[in-house]
Structures are given as structure tokens and as C-alpha cells.
């Protein structure tokens, strides 16, 4: 597609519920990133894929957070047993990312509200 | 302590005014990016600055990278309501081998018509 597509746009979950957030990156983009953005803050890194390999997951806040990209294109971020502090906008970005040029394209995000 | 400190946090101005926002750090970076994020959307890349002292212009927006590559500024001339949004600076690869971006907390700009 022309841009990075994320679904759903909005998700309301009851505390303790599991959720799955989807990201469709730009076709051909090797690198895919997930970020978490709390209200009034800048995005914070969660995890990074190069093709299907998860090369960096240092930003995942707990073992309740899990991400996958099994075929090197679509990615899913899963949050188990959601807590109120998980409420945030979850952004996905993809990039061609050569060493000299790293233009990141972000999706519109999924706003997760845990009640 | 934030790696990238952005100031001011909030700015509300009238259409036609000029403004400058800042992104400061004690660390040296090989490059720095500026993004604008509108409500309900993801950040959109405005510019990447690479060379110390570099100045880049994008219509009414002027970006400068500090000589020591520790800080950057964004100046907007004759602001328009369409400039309203969250302005974020970001750097890549803060840790060795890390490709992810680290963002500042942003400057929220509101331009009143």
C-alpha cells in the first residue's frame, strides 16, 4: 500500500483482557518498529524487526508484551492481561533504511484504552 | 533525565507571528530529525540534519543543527493555523547498533487564526 496501515484505530479493553494490534508496513520495507506514545509525550521505542527477525525488544515494558512478524511483512503487537497503564497510542513505523538514509514512515496508530 | 530536552513544552501564538522551538542534549549525534504530529495521526518526517552548523529550509520552516551537533532549532516564520501540531525531534542509534529512534517529549504548538 501507499502508507503504513494500522488496525484497529481505537480499542477499548477491559482490564485483564488480551489485545492484538496489527501493522501493515509499506511494501518492500525491511525494517519495522513499534512505539508507545503516552498522552502528551513523545513516542517511546518498544521493538524492532528486520524482515522476520526481531533484532531488538529492549523497549518492551513487561513480558505481557509480545510482537511478531512471521513472514517479514505484517506485524502484530500482542498485550496480554492488559492493565490501565497500558493505555496509550501504539505506533508502527517502517523504513527502507539504508545506512545513509533512514526515512521512517509512521502509521496513524492504535489508541488503546484499558478500563 | 531525558536524552533530548525540547522547549518550550507548549506554545500558543497568533497567526502571522514568528516562533522558535529548541531541542537540546548533552550528547553528540551524527544526525537529528524533526517530525510534526497532528492529532490522531502518526509523526511525519520534516527534515534530517547531518552536518554541524547545517541550515535547512522547508518553505516557512528553518532548521538548524548546532555546530557541536548537540542541539537543534526549528524556526517558523509567519505561522499559519495549519502549522498547529506536536513538533518532535529525534535521533537514531543512541546505543551501539540500535536502529530505533529516540524522541524528545515534543513542543505542542497552537496557532490561533
PDB file of N, CA and C in Angstrom, chain A residues 15-82:
ATOM      1  N   UNK A  15      -9.744  -4.354  31.772  1.00  0.00           N
ATOM      2  CA  UNK A  15      -8.516  -4.769  32.446  1.00  0.00           C
ATOM      3  C   UNK A  15      -8.474  -6.290  32.546  1.00  0.00           C
ATOM      4  N   UNK A  16      -7.346  -6.844  32.147  1.00  0.00           N
ATOM      5  CA  UNK A  16      -7.185  -8.289  32.170  1.00  0.00           C
ATOM      6  C   UNK A  16      -7.408  -8.960  30.822  1.00  0.00           C
ATOM      7  N   UNK A  17      -7.977  -8.218  29.895  1.00  0.00           N
ATOM      8  CA  UNK A  17      -8.252  -8.757  28.558  1.00  0.00           C
ATOM      9  C   UNK A  17      -6.975  -8.756  27.722  1.00  0.00           C
ATOM     10  N   UNK A  18      -6.868  -9.681  26.777  1.00  0.00           N
ATOM     11  CA  UNK A  18      -5.767  -9.702  25.821  1.00  0.00           C
ATOM     12  C   UNK A  18      -6.165  -8.905  24.585  1.00  0.00           C
ATOM     13  N   UNK A  19      -5.199  -8.186  23.984  1.00  0.00           N
ATOM     14  CA  UNK A  19      -5.474  -7.437  22.753  1.00  0.00           C
ATOM     15  C   UNK A  19      -4.387  -7.731  21.727  1.00  0.00           C
ATOM     16  N   UNK A  20      -4.743  -7.552  20.454  1.00  0.00           N
ATOM     17  CA  UNK A  20      -3.795  -7.732  19.345  1.00  0.00           C
ATOM     18  C   UNK A  20      -3.918  -6.547  18.405  1.00  0.00           C
ATOM     19  N   UNK A  21      -2.802  -5.900  18.142  1.00  0.00           N
ATOM     20  CA  UNK A  21      -2.770  -4.721  17.280  1.00  0.00           C
ATOM     21  C   UNK A  21      -1.985  -5.070  16.027  1.00  0.00           C
ATOM     22  N   UNK A  22      -2.518  -4.644  14.883  1.00  0.00           N
ATOM     23  CA  UNK A  22      -1.935  -5.058  13.602  1.00  0.00           C
ATOM     24  C   UNK A  22      -1.277  -3.891  12.895  1.00  0.00           C
ATOM     25  N   UNK A  23      -0.177  -4.194  12.211  1.00  0.00           N
ATOM     26  CA  UNK A  23       0.528  -3.194  11.398  1.00  0.00           C
ATOM     27  C   UNK A  23       0.846  -3.776  10.031  1.00  0.00           C
ATOM     28  N   UNK A  24       0.411  -3.060   8.968  1.00  0.00           N
ATOM     29  CA  UNK A  24       0.759  -3.400   7.590  1.00  0.00           C
ATOM     30  C   UNK A  24       1.766  -2.369   7.096  1.00  0.00           C
ATOM     31  N   UNK A  25       3.049  -2.722   6.993  1.00  0.00           N
ATOM     32  CA  UNK A  25       4.039  -1.726   6.589  1.00  0.00           C
ATOM     33  C   UNK A  25       3.976  -1.450   5.089  1.00  0.00           C
ATOM     34  N   UNK A  26       4.754  -0.484   4.649  1.00  0.00           N
ATOM     35  CA  UNK A  26       4.886  -0.206   3.227  1.00  0.00           C
ATOM     36  C   UNK A  26       5.576  -1.403   2.572  1.00  0.00           C
ATOM     37  N   UNK A  27       5.028  -1.812   1.437  1.00  0.00           N
ATOM     38  CA  UNK A  27       5.554  -2.981   0.743  1.00  0.00           C
ATOM     39  C   UNK A  27       7.040  -2.806   0.427  1.00  0.00           C
ATOM     40  N   UNK A  28       7.830  -3.806   0.787  1.00  0.00           N
ATOM     41  CA  UNK A  28       9.257  -3.751   0.496  1.00  0.00           C
ATOM     42  C   UNK A  28      10.104  -3.154   1.602  1.00  0.00           C
ATOM     43  N   UNK A  29       9.456  -2.576   2.609  1.00  0.00           N
ATOM     44  CA  UNK A  29      10.230  -2.008   3.719  1.00  0.00           C
ATOM     45  C   UNK A  29      10.709  -3.138   4.629  1.00  0.00           C
ATOM     46  N   UNK A  30      12.017  -3.179   4.788  1.00  0.00           N
ATOM     47  CA  UNK A  30      12.646  -4.249   5.544  1.00  0.00           C
ATOM     48  C   UNK A  30      12.453  -4.067   7.044  1.00  0.00           C
ATOM     49  N   UNK A  31      12.572  -2.825   7.482  1.00  0.00           N
ATOM     50  CA  UNK A  31      12.571  -2.544   8.930  1.00  0.00           C
ATOM     51  C   UNK A  31      11.193  -2.142   9.410  1.00  0.00           C
ATOM     52  N   UNK A  32      10.834  -2.628  10.579  1.00  0.00           N
ATOM     53  CA  UNK A  32       9.542  -2.302  11.179  1.00  0.00           C
ATOM     54  C   UNK A  32       9.754  -2.064  12.668  1.00  0.00           C
ATOM     55  N   UNK A  33       9.149  -0.992  13.160  1.00  0.00           N
ATOM     56  CA  UNK A  33       9.309  -0.586  14.557  1.00  0.00           C
ATOM     57  C   UNK A  33       7.932  -0.421  15.195  1.00  0.00           C
ATOM     58  N   UNK A  34       7.858  -0.721  16.479  1.00  0.00           N
ATOM     59  CA  UNK A  34       6.687  -0.397  17.293  1.00  0.00           C
ATOM     60  C   UNK A  34       7.101   0.611  18.367  1.00  0.00           C
ATOM     61  N   UNK A  35       6.231   1.618  18.553  1.00  0.00           N
ATOM     62  CA  UNK A  35       6.437   2.636  19.572  1.00  0.00           C
ATOM     63  C   UNK A  35       5.164   2.768  20.407  1.00  0.00           C
ATOM     64  N   UNK A  36       5.344   3.208  21.645  1.00  0.00           N
ATOM     65  CA  UNK A  36       4.227   3.505  22.536  1.00  0.00           C
ATOM     66  C   UNK A  36       4.262   4.997  22.849  1.00  0.00           C
ATOM     67  N   UNK A  37       3.119   5.670  22.700  1.00  0.00           N
ATOM     68  CA  UNK A  37       3.073   7.108  22.968  1.00  0.00           C
ATOM     69  C   UNK A  37       2.010   7.400  24.013  1.00  0.00           C
ATOM     70  N   UNK A  38       2.461   7.808  25.192  1.00  0.00           N
ATOM     71  CA  UNK A  38       1.545   8.212  26.243  1.00  0.00           C
ATOM     72  C   UNK A  38       1.056   9.624  25.954  1.00  0.00           C
ATOM     73  N   UNK A  39      -0.054   9.976  26.552  1.00  0.00           N
ATOM     74  CA  UNK A  39      -0.659  11.290  26.310  1.00  0.00           C
ATOM     75  C   UNK A  39       0.318  12.413  26.649  1.00  0.00           C
ATOM     76  N   UNK A  40       0.530  13.312  25.696  1.00  0.00           N
ATOM     77  CA  UNK A  40       1.384  14.465  25.937  1.00  0.00           C
ATOM     78  C   UNK A  40       2.873  14.190  25.890  1.00  0.00           C
ATOM     79  N   UNK A  41       3.254  12.999  25.462  1.00  0.00           N
ATOM     80  CA  UNK A  41       4.676  12.625  25.412  1.00  0.00           C
ATOM     81  C   UNK A  41       5.091  12.263  23.991  1.00  0.00           C
ATOM     82  N   UNK A  42       6.407  12.168  23.797  1.00  0.00           N
ATOM     83  CA  UNK A  42       6.907  11.658  22.528  1.00  0.00           C
ATOM     84  C   UNK A  42       6.823  10.138  22.504  1.00  0.00           C
ATOM     85  N   UNK A  43       6.878   9.556  21.309  1.00  0.00           N
ATOM     86  CA  UNK A  43       6.836   8.088  21.209  1.00  0.00           C
ATOM     87  C   UNK A  43       8.059   7.458  21.871  1.00  0.00           C
ATOM     88  N   UNK A  44       7.842   6.295  22.481  1.00  0.00           N
ATOM     89  CA  UNK A  44       8.939   5.534  23.095  1.00  0.00           C
ATOM     90  C   UNK A  44       9.047   4.173  22.419  1.00  0.00           C
ATOM     91  N   UNK A  45      10.276   3.795  22.114  1.00  0.00           N
ATOM     92  CA  UNK A  45      10.570   2.571  21.383  1.00  0.00           C
ATOM     93  C   UNK A  45      10.138   1.332  22.165  1.00  0.00           C
ATOM     94  N   UNK A  46       9.527   0.396  21.445  1.00  0.00           N
ATOM     95  CA  UNK A  46       9.175  -0.900  22.032  1.00  0.00           C
ATOM     96  C   UNK A  46      10.039  -2.024  21.444  1.00  0.00           C
ATOM     97  N   UNK A  47       9.979  -2.191  20.094  1.00  0.00           N
ATOM     98  CA  UNK A  47      10.657  -3.315  19.489  1.00  0.00           C
ATOM     99  C   UNK A  47      10.918  -3.065  18.009  1.00  0.00           C
ATOM    100  N   UNK A  48      11.873  -3.811  17.435  1.00  0.00           N
ATOM    101  CA  UNK A  48      12.332  -3.598  16.061  1.00  0.00           C
ATOM    102  C   UNK A  48      12.509  -4.939  15.359  1.00  0.00           C
ATOM    103  N   UNK A  49      12.022  -4.998  14.115  1.00  0.00           N
ATOM    104  CA  UNK A  49      12.185  -6.170  13.256  1.00  0.00           C
ATOM    105  C   UNK A  49      12.972  -5.780  12.009  1.00  0.00           C
ATOM    106  N   UNK A  50      13.826  -6.682  11.592  1.00  0.00           N
ATOM    107  CA  UNK A  50      14.420  -6.602  10.265  1.00  0.00           C
ATOM    108  C   UNK A  50      13.955  -7.855   9.536  1.00  0.00           C
ATOM    109  N   UNK A  51      13.105  -7.647   8.545  1.00  0.00           N
ATOM    110  CA  UNK A  51      12.367  -8.766   7.940  1.00  0.00           C
ATOM    111  C   UNK A  51      11.619  -9.506   9.052  1.00  0.00           C
ATOM    112  N   UNK A  52      11.800 -10.817   9.167  1.00  0.00           N
ATOM    113  CA  UNK A  52      11.038 -11.544  10.187  1.00  0.00           C
ATOM    114  C   UNK A  52      11.784 -11.648  11.513  1.00  0.00           C
ATOM    115  N   UNK A  53      13.004 -11.185  11.542  1.00  0.00           N
ATOM    116  CA  UNK A  53      13.820 -11.311  12.755  1.00  0.00           C
ATOM    117  C   UNK A  53      13.595 -10.138  13.703  1.00  0.00           C
ATOM    118  N   UNK A  54      13.296 -10.464  14.939  1.00  0.00           N
ATOM    119  CA  UNK A  54      13.130  -9.437  15.962  1.00  0.00           C
ATOM    120  C   UNK A  54      14.510  -9.156  16.558  1.00  0.00           C
ATOM    121  N   UNK A  55      15.124  -8.056  16.134  1.00  0.00           N
ATOM    122  CA  UNK A  55      16.512  -7.779  16.498  1.00  0.00           C
ATOM    123  C   UNK A  55      16.660  -6.998  17.789  1.00  0.00           C
ATOM    124  N   UNK A  56      15.607  -6.338  18.213  1.00  0.00           N
ATOM    125  CA  UNK A  56      15.709  -5.522  19.419  1.00  0.00           C
ATOM    126  C   UNK A  56      14.333  -5.489  20.067  1.00  0.00           C
ATOM    127  N   UNK A  57      14.232  -5.991  21.270  1.00  0.00           N
ATOM    128  CA  UNK A  57      12.968  -5.912  22.008  1.00  0.00           C
ATOM    129  C   UNK A  57      13.205  -5.285  23.378  1.00  0.00           C
ATOM    130  N   UNK A  58      14.239  -4.493  23.462  1.00  0.00           N
ATOM    131  CA  UNK A  58      14.643  -3.907  24.745  1.00  0.00           C
ATOM    132  C   UNK A  58      13.633  -2.923  25.308  1.00  0.00           C
ATOM    133  N   UNK A  59      12.742  -2.391  24.472  1.00  0.00           N
ATOM    134  CA  UNK A  59      11.776  -1.414  24.949  1.00  0.00           C
ATOM    135  C   UNK A  59      10.470  -1.995  25.450  1.00  0.00           C
ATOM    136  N   UNK A  60      10.257  -3.287  25.281  1.00  0.00           N
ATOM    137  CA  UNK A  60       9.012  -3.891  25.752  1.00  0.00           C
ATOM    138  C   UNK A  60       8.953  -3.778  27.267  1.00  0.00           C
ATOM    139  N   UNK A  61       7.877  -3.194  27.819  1.00  0.00           N
ATOM    140  CA  UNK A  61       7.857  -2.877  29.247  1.00  0.00           C
ATOM    141  C   UNK A  61       7.698  -4.079  30.172  1.00  0.00           C
ATOM    142  N   UNK A  62       7.130  -5.166  29.675  1.00  0.00           N
ATOM    143  CA  UNK A  62       6.988  -6.348  30.533  1.00  0.00           C
ATOM    144  C   UNK A  62       6.812  -7.569  29.651  1.00  0.00           C
ATOM    145  N   UNK A  63       6.802  -8.739  30.275  1.00  0.00           N
ATOM    146  CA  UNK A  63       6.621  -9.965  29.499  1.00  0.00           C
ATOM    147  C   UNK A  63       5.178 -10.151  29.062  1.00  0.00           C
ATOM    148  N   UNK A  64       4.308  -9.195  29.382  1.00  0.00           N
ATOM    149  CA  UNK A  64       2.943  -9.251  28.855  1.00  0.00           C
ATOM    150  C   UNK A  64       2.886  -8.763  27.409  1.00  0.00           C
ATOM    151  N   UNK A  65       3.954  -8.112  26.968  1.00  0.00           N
ATOM    152  CA  UNK A  65       4.015  -7.565  25.615  1.00  0.00           C
ATOM    153  C   UNK A  65       4.793  -8.524  24.722  1.00  0.00           C
ATOM    154  N   UNK A  66       4.215  -8.803  23.559  1.00  0.00           N
ATOM    155  CA  UNK A  66       4.823  -9.750  22.629  1.00  0.00           C
ATOM    156  C   UNK A  66       4.566  -9.257  21.210  1.00  0.00           C
ATOM    157  N   UNK A  67       5.578  -9.308  20.350  1.00  0.00           N
ATOM    158  CA  UNK A  67       5.408  -8.878  18.961  1.00  0.00           C
ATOM    159  C   UNK A  67       5.942  -9.944  18.030  1.00  0.00           C
ATOM    160  N   UNK A  68       5.339 -10.022  16.855  1.00  0.00           N
ATOM    161  CA  UNK A  68       5.802 -10.981  15.851  1.00  0.00           C
ATOM    162  C   UNK A  68       5.632 -10.414  14.461  1.00  0.00           C
ATOM    163  N   UNK A  69       6.415 -10.969  13.541  1.00  0.00           N
ATOM    164  CA  UNK A  69       6.360 -10.588  12.121  1.00  0.00           C
ATOM    165  C   UNK A  69       6.766 -11.827  11.335  1.00  0.00           C
ATOM    166  N   UNK A  70       5.927 -12.833  11.332  1.00  0.00           N
ATOM    167  CA  UNK A  70       6.334 -14.179  10.890  1.00  0.00           C
ATOM    168  C   UNK A  70       6.789 -14.287   9.440  1.00  0.00           C
ATOM    169  N   UNK A  71       6.237 -13.472   8.546  1.00  0.00           N
ATOM    170  CA  UNK A  71       6.610 -13.575   7.130  1.00  0.00           C
ATOM    171  C   UNK A  71       7.354 -12.340   6.647  1.00  0.00           C
ATOM    172  N   UNK A  72       7.767 -11.519   7.573  1.00  0.00           N
ATOM    173  CA  UNK A  72       8.558 -10.349   7.206  1.00  0.00           C
ATOM    174  C   UNK A  72       7.769  -9.204   6.625  1.00  0.00           C
ATOM    175  N   UNK A  73       6.442  -9.251   6.763  1.00  0.00           N
ATOM    176  CA  UNK A  73       5.642  -8.112   6.289  1.00  0.00           C
ATOM    177  C   UNK A  73       4.743  -7.633   7.426  1.00  0.00           C
ATOM    178  N   UNK A  74       3.525  -8.147   7.521  1.00  0.00           N
ATOM    179  CA  UNK A  74       2.589  -7.731   8.571  1.00  0.00           C
ATOM    180  C   UNK A  74       3.147  -8.084   9.955  1.00  0.00           C
ATOM    181  N   UNK A  75       2.910  -7.184  10.891  1.00  0.00           N
ATOM    182  CA  UNK A  75       3.352  -7.429  12.267  1.00  0.00           C
ATOM    183  C   UNK A  75       2.171  -7.285  13.223  1.00  0.00           C
ATOM    184  N   UNK A  76       2.216  -8.042  14.306  1.00  0.00           N
ATOM    185  CA  UNK A  76       1.191  -7.959  15.341  1.00  0.00           C
ATOM    186  C   UNK A  76       1.860  -7.713  16.689  1.00  0.00           C
ATOM    187  N   UNK A  77       1.337  -6.756  17.409  1.00  0.00           N
ATOM    188  CA  UNK A  77       1.756  -6.498  18.786  1.00  0.00           C
ATOM    189  C   UNK A  77       0.646  -7.010  19.694  1.00  0.00           C
ATOM    190  N   UNK A  78       0.999  -7.921  20.564  1.00  0.00           N
ATOM    191  CA  UNK A  78       0.009  -8.502  21.460  1.00  0.00           C
ATOM    192  C   UNK A  78       0.306  -8.092  22.898  1.00  0.00           C
ATOM    193  N   UNK A  79      -0.740  -7.711  23.595  1.00  0.00           N
ATOM    194  CA  UNK A  79      -0.611  -7.369  25.009  1.00  0.00           C
ATOM    195  C   UNK A  79      -1.537  -8.295  25.784  1.00  0.00           C
ATOM    196  N   UNK A  80      -0.965  -9.041  26.698  1.00  0.00           N
ATOM    197  CA  UNK A  80      -1.754  -9.974  27.498  1.00  0.00           C
ATOM    198  C   UNK A  80      -2.123  -9.331  28.830  1.00  0.00           C
ATOM    199  N   UNK A  81      -3.279  -9.698  29.330  1.00  0.00           N
ATOM    200  CA  UNK A  81      -3.725  -9.263  30.668  1.00  0.00           C
ATOM    201  C   UNK A  81      -3.535  -7.756  30.815  1.00  0.00           C
ATOM    202  N   UNK A  82      -4.195  -6.993  29.952  1.00  0.00           N
ATOM    203  CA  UNK A  82      -3.983  -5.541  29.896  1.00  0.00           C
ATOM    204  C   UNK A  82      -4.217  -4.888  31.255  1.00  0.00           C
TER     205      UNK A  82
END
